[in-house]
Amino acid sequence: MLFYEGLHYIGDELANRCDDVNIVYGFRHPTTLNLSESSQVFDLYRDSEDEDYIKMSVALWVRDDNPDLDSGYAKLAELERRFFDAIQAINEELWALEGEGLFIADNVQLLTIEVGSTAGATESLWPLFGSETKLNLRIYKHREVSNG
């Protein structure tokens, strides 16, 4: 199964581009993240996988103790902007390879990252604000050729 390689590739790339954001793996309830007012989290977890895609979700979390909810939503919106900018930058690097893709596992190339829907995280409850975005990693699996 390739989900592990896909999750960690995206997590490593996000960590390099957003080095002040904590990266965690596996669905976690936001109350277990120990968020402070200054911390932010990208929580990556597995969805499904098929011949052409590794699918995952990324939950983005911030904390804002201000009772004016607009303040928390503004923090979340800024974190979402940074997340989408990072995904766009990763895609631009992949596209610059002109179809060659990037190997994330033996005989498996990552061709592009398709961004799916984004929605408010159902676990959001003041002072924790979150959203969830679906990512589809388009892959190409090279077939091993036997010499016999």
PDB file of C-alpha atoms in Angstrom:
ATOM      1  CA  MET A   1       0.000   0.000   0.000  1.00  0.00           C
ATOM      2  CA  LEU A   2       1.321   3.391  -0.983  1.00  0.00           C
ATOM      3  CA  PHE A   3      -0.669   5.610   1.359  1.00  0.00           C
ATOM      4  CA  TYR A   4       2.241   5.773   3.824  1.00  0.00           C
ATOM      5  CA  GLU A   5       4.676   7.093   1.218  1.00  0.00           C
ATOM      6  CA  GLY A   6       2.091   9.582  -0.045  1.00  0.00           C
ATOM      7  CA  LEU A   7       1.263  10.894   3.424  1.00  0.00           C
ATOM      8  CA  HIS A   8       4.901  11.341   4.339  1.00  0.00           C
ATOM      9  CA  TYR A   9       5.846  12.966   1.043  1.00  0.00           C
ATOM     10  CA  ILE A  10       3.114  15.578   1.498  1.00  0.00           C
ATOM     11  CA  GLY A  11       3.903  15.969   5.207  1.00  0.00           C
ATOM     12  CA  ASP A  12       7.618  16.490   4.548  1.00  0.00           C
ATOM     13  CA  GLU A  13       6.923  19.012   1.793  1.00  0.00           C
ATOM     14  CA  LEU A  14       4.464  20.942   3.978  1.00  0.00           C
ATOM     15  CA  ALA A  15       6.976  20.925   6.848  1.00  0.00           C
ATOM     16  CA  ASN A  16       9.641  22.391   4.541  1.00  0.00           C
ATOM     17  CA  ARG A  17       7.335  25.132   3.282  1.00  0.00           C
ATOM     18  CA  CYS A  18       5.477  25.935   6.514  1.00  0.00           C
ATOM     19  CA  ASP A  19       8.119  25.216   9.130  1.00  0.00           C
ATOM     20  CA  ASP A  20       6.172  26.835  11.975  1.00  0.00           C
ATOM     21  CA  VAL A  21       3.213  24.458  11.525  1.00  0.00           C
ATOM     22  CA  ASN A  22       3.160  21.147  13.400  1.00  0.00           C
ATOM     23  CA  ILE A  23       2.643  18.100  11.168  1.00  0.00           C
ATOM     24  CA  VAL A  24       0.811  15.109  12.666  1.00  0.00           C
ATOM     25  CA  TYR A  25      -0.328  11.861  11.075  1.00  0.00           C
ATOM     26  CA  GLY A  26      -3.527   9.936  11.660  1.00  0.00           C
ATOM     27  CA  PHE A  27      -6.922  11.431  12.420  1.00  0.00           C
ATOM     28  CA  ARG A  28      -6.840  13.157  15.779  1.00  0.00           C
ATOM     29  CA  HIS A  29      -9.575  14.897  17.664  1.00  0.00           C
ATOM     30  CA  PRO A  30      -8.516  18.549  18.006  1.00  0.00           C
ATOM     31  CA  THR A  31      -8.720  18.437  21.795  1.00  0.00           C
ATOM     32  CA  THR A  32      -5.803  15.961  21.771  1.00  0.00           C
ATOM     33  CA  LEU A  33      -3.540  18.327  19.804  1.00  0.00           C
ATOM     34  CA  ASN A  34      -2.770  20.604  22.790  1.00  0.00           C
ATOM     35  CA  LEU A  35      -3.075  23.702  20.629  1.00  0.00           C
ATOM     36  CA  SER A  36      -1.935  27.019  22.055  1.00  0.00           C
ATOM     37  CA  GLU A  37      -2.832  30.455  20.690  1.00  0.00           C
ATOM     38  CA  SER A  38       0.408  30.466  18.714  1.00  0.00           C
ATOM     39  CA  SER A  39       0.414  26.893  17.405  1.00  0.00           C
ATOM     40  CA  GLN A  40      -1.022  25.580  14.147  1.00  0.00           C
ATOM     41  CA  VAL A  41      -1.440  22.011  12.931  1.00  0.00           C
ATOM     42  CA  PHE A  42      -1.693  20.127   9.646  1.00  0.00           C
ATOM     43  CA  ASP A  43      -3.150  16.693  10.469  1.00  0.00           C
ATOM     44  CA  LEU A  44      -2.725  14.265   7.544  1.00  0.00           C
ATOM     45  CA  TYR A  45      -4.663  11.039   7.380  1.00  0.00           C
ATOM     46  CA  ARG A  46      -5.451   8.288   4.968  1.00  0.00           C
ATOM     47  CA  ASP A  47      -8.531   8.092   2.809  1.00  0.00           C
ATOM     48  CA  SER A  48      -8.619   5.541  -0.019  1.00  0.00           C
ATOM     49  CA  GLU A  49      -6.222   4.268  -2.651  1.00  0.00           C
ATOM     50  CA  ASP A  50      -6.645   2.806  -6.118  1.00  0.00           C
ATOM     51  CA  GLU A  51      -4.572   2.170  -9.234  1.00  0.00           C
ATOM     52  CA  ASP A  52      -4.298   5.868 -10.127  1.00  0.00           C
ATOM     53  CA  TYR A  53      -4.694   7.794  -6.869  1.00  0.00           C
ATOM     54  CA  ILE A  54      -3.617   7.981  -3.272  1.00  0.00           C
ATOM     55  CA  LYS A  55      -6.373   9.898  -1.502  1.00  0.00           C
ATOM     56  CA  MET A  56      -5.929  11.657   1.801  1.00  0.00           C
ATOM     57  CA  SER A  57      -7.404  14.339   3.984  1.00  0.00           C
ATOM     58  CA  VAL A  58      -5.604  17.190   5.671  1.00  0.00           C
ATOM     59  CA  ALA A  59      -7.206  18.876   8.667  1.00  0.00           C
ATOM     60  CA  LEU A  60      -5.945  22.361   9.508  1.00  0.00           C
ATOM     61  CA  TRP A  61      -6.274  23.551  13.099  1.00  0.00           C
ATOM     62  CA  VAL A  62      -5.762  26.815  14.972  1.00  0.00           C
ATOM     63  CA  ARG A  63      -6.764  28.062  18.396  1.00  0.00           C
ATOM     64  CA  ASP A  64      -8.094  31.504  19.174  1.00  0.00           C
ATOM     65  CA  ASP A  65      -9.388  32.297  22.662  1.00  0.00           C
ATOM     66  CA  ASN A  66     -10.982  35.579  21.561  1.00  0.00           C
ATOM     67  CA  PRO A  67     -14.763  35.226  22.021  1.00  0.00           C
ATOM     68  CA  ASP A  68     -15.208  37.132  18.741  1.00  0.00           C
ATOM     69  CA  LEU A  69     -15.316  34.119  16.393  1.00  0.00           C
ATOM     70  CA  ASP A  70     -14.251  36.280  13.460  1.00  0.00           C
ATOM     71  CA  SER A  71     -10.759  36.397  14.946  1.00  0.00           C
ATOM     72  CA  GLY A  72     -10.489  32.587  14.899  1.00  0.00           C
ATOM     73  CA  TYR A  73     -11.852  32.361  11.374  1.00  0.00           C
ATOM     74  CA  ALA A  74      -9.294  34.943  10.220  1.00  0.00           C
ATOM     75  CA  LYS A  75      -6.488  32.812  11.698  1.00  0.00           C
ATOM     76  CA  LEU A  76      -7.867  29.703  10.000  1.00  0.00           C
ATOM     77  CA  ALA A  77      -8.220  31.526   6.673  1.00  0.00           C
ATOM     78  CA  GLU A  78      -4.561  32.580   6.823  1.00  0.00           C
ATOM     79  CA  LEU A  79      -3.458  29.010   7.578  1.00  0.00           C
ATOM     80  CA  GLU A  80      -5.587  27.750   4.659  1.00  0.00           C
ATOM     81  CA  ARG A  81      -3.950  30.317   2.352  1.00  0.00           C
ATOM     82  CA  ARG A  82      -0.501  29.086   3.358  1.00  0.00           C
ATOM     83  CA  PHE A  83      -1.567  25.454   2.895  1.00  0.00           C
ATOM     84  CA  PHE A  84      -2.969  26.044  -0.597  1.00  0.00           C
ATOM     85  CA  ASP A  85       0.079  28.126  -1.570  1.00  0.00           C
ATOM     86  CA  ALA A  86       2.328  25.232  -0.484  1.00  0.00           C
ATOM     87  CA  ILE A  87       0.302  22.664  -2.455  1.00  0.00           C
ATOM     88  CA  GLN A  88       0.409  24.945  -5.509  1.00  0.00           C
ATOM     89  CA  ALA A  89       4.201  25.286  -5.184  1.00  0.00           C
ATOM     90  CA  ILE A  90       4.592  21.493  -4.928  1.00  0.00           C
ATOM     91  CA  ASN A  91       2.445  21.083  -8.037  1.00  0.00           C
ATOM     92  CA  GLU A  92       4.474  23.662  -9.952  1.00  0.00           C
ATOM     93  CA  GLU A  93       7.626  21.691  -9.166  1.00  0.00           C
ATOM     94  CA  LEU A  94       5.950  18.475 -10.327  1.00  0.00           C
ATOM     95  CA  TRP A  95       4.703  20.125 -13.533  1.00  0.00           C
ATOM     96  CA  ALA A  96       8.198  21.456 -14.230  1.00  0.00           C
ATOM     97  CA  LEU A  97       9.274  17.827 -14.549  1.00  0.00           C
ATOM     98  CA  GLU A  98       7.131  17.776 -17.721  1.00  0.00           C
ATOM     99  CA  GLY A  99       5.318  14.509 -17.109  1.00  0.00           C
ATOM    100  CA  GLU A 100       8.322  12.737 -15.651  1.00  0.00           C
ATOM    101  CA  GLY A 101       6.819  12.862 -12.170  1.00  0.00           C
ATOM    102  CA  LEU A 102       8.705  12.301  -8.959  1.00  0.00           C
ATOM    103  CA  PHE A 103       9.342   8.840  -7.552  1.00  0.00           C
ATOM    104  CA  ILE A 104       7.812   8.449  -4.084  1.00  0.00           C
ATOM    105  CA  ALA A 105       8.311   4.661  -3.936  1.00  0.00           C
ATOM    106  CA  ASP A 106       9.890   1.944  -6.061  1.00  0.00           C
ATOM    107  CA  ASN A 107       8.354   2.178  -9.532  1.00  0.00           C
ATOM    108  CA  VAL A 108       5.745   4.746  -8.397  1.00  0.00           C
ATOM    109  CA  GLN A 109       5.747   8.327  -9.636  1.00  0.00           C
ATOM    110  CA  LEU A 110       3.723  11.216  -8.254  1.00  0.00           C
ATOM    111  CA  LEU A 111       2.416  13.170 -11.241  1.00  0.00           C
ATOM    112  CA  THR A 112       0.233  15.853  -9.662  1.00  0.00           C
ATOM    113  CA  ILE A 113      -1.806  16.728  -6.598  1.00  0.00           C
ATOM    114  CA  GLU A 114      -5.479  17.379  -7.220  1.00  0.00           C
ATOM    115  CA  VAL A 115      -7.203  19.462  -4.554  1.00  0.00           C
ATOM    116  CA  GLY A 116     -10.708  18.278  -3.753  1.00  0.00           C
ATOM    117  CA  SER A 117     -13.310  19.834  -1.515  1.00  0.00           C
ATOM    118  CA  THR A 118     -12.633  21.894   1.590  1.00  0.00           C
ATOM    119  CA  ALA A 119     -15.131  22.044   4.430  1.00  0.00           C
ATOM    120  CA  GLY A 120     -15.290  23.165   8.009  1.00  0.00           C
ATOM    121  CA  ALA A 121     -14.166  20.443  10.386  1.00  0.00           C
ATOM    122  CA  THR A 122     -17.169  19.030  12.200  1.00  0.00           C
ATOM    123  CA  GLU A 123     -15.104  18.820  15.407  1.00  0.00           C
ATOM    124  CA  SER A 124     -14.589  22.610  15.428  1.00  0.00           C
ATOM    125  CA  LEU A 125     -15.756  24.124  18.675  1.00  0.00           C
ATOM    126  CA  TRP A 126     -14.529  27.438  20.049  1.00  0.00           C
ATOM    127  CA  PRO A 127     -11.704  28.050  20.805  1.00  0.00           C
ATOM    128  CA  LEU A 128     -10.577  25.470  18.194  1.00  0.00           C
ATOM    129  CA  PHE A 129     -11.135  26.282  14.522  1.00  0.00           C
ATOM    130  CA  GLY A 130     -10.532  23.749  11.783  1.00  0.00           C
ATOM    131  CA  SER A 131     -11.138  22.795   8.196  1.00  0.00           C
ATOM    132  CA  GLU A 132     -10.553  19.657   6.171  1.00  0.00           C
ATOM    133  CA  THR A 133      -9.313  19.423   2.582  1.00  0.00           C
ATOM    134  CA  LYS A 134      -9.285  16.333   0.401  1.00  0.00           C
ATOM    135  CA  LEU A 135      -6.142  15.697  -1.666  1.00  0.00           C
ATOM    136  CA  ASN A 136      -5.862  13.213  -4.516  1.00  0.00           C
ATOM    137  CA  LEU A 137      -2.293  12.312  -5.431  1.00  0.00           C
ATOM    138  CA  ARG A 138      -2.265  11.170  -9.045  1.00  0.00           C
ATOM    139  CA  ILE A 139       0.320   8.439  -9.445  1.00  0.00           C
ATOM    140  CA  TYR A 140       1.742   6.247 -12.152  1.00  0.00           C
ATOM    141  CA  LYS A 141       2.870   2.725 -11.347  1.00  0.00           C
ATOM    142  CA  HIS A 142       5.575   1.413 -13.647  1.00  0.00           C
ATOM    143  CA  ARG A 143       5.199  -2.250 -14.446  1.00  0.00           C
ATOM    144  CA  GLU A 144       8.213  -4.401 -13.863  1.00  0.00           C
ATOM    145  CA  VAL A 145       9.354  -6.052 -17.059  1.00  0.00           C
ATOM    146  CA  SER A 146      10.589  -9.613 -16.772  1.00  0.00           C
ATOM    147  CA  ASN A 147      13.413 -10.825 -18.953  1.00  0.00           C
ATOM    148  CA  GLY A 148      12.040 -14.315 -19.237  1.00  0.00           C
TER     149      GLY A 148
END
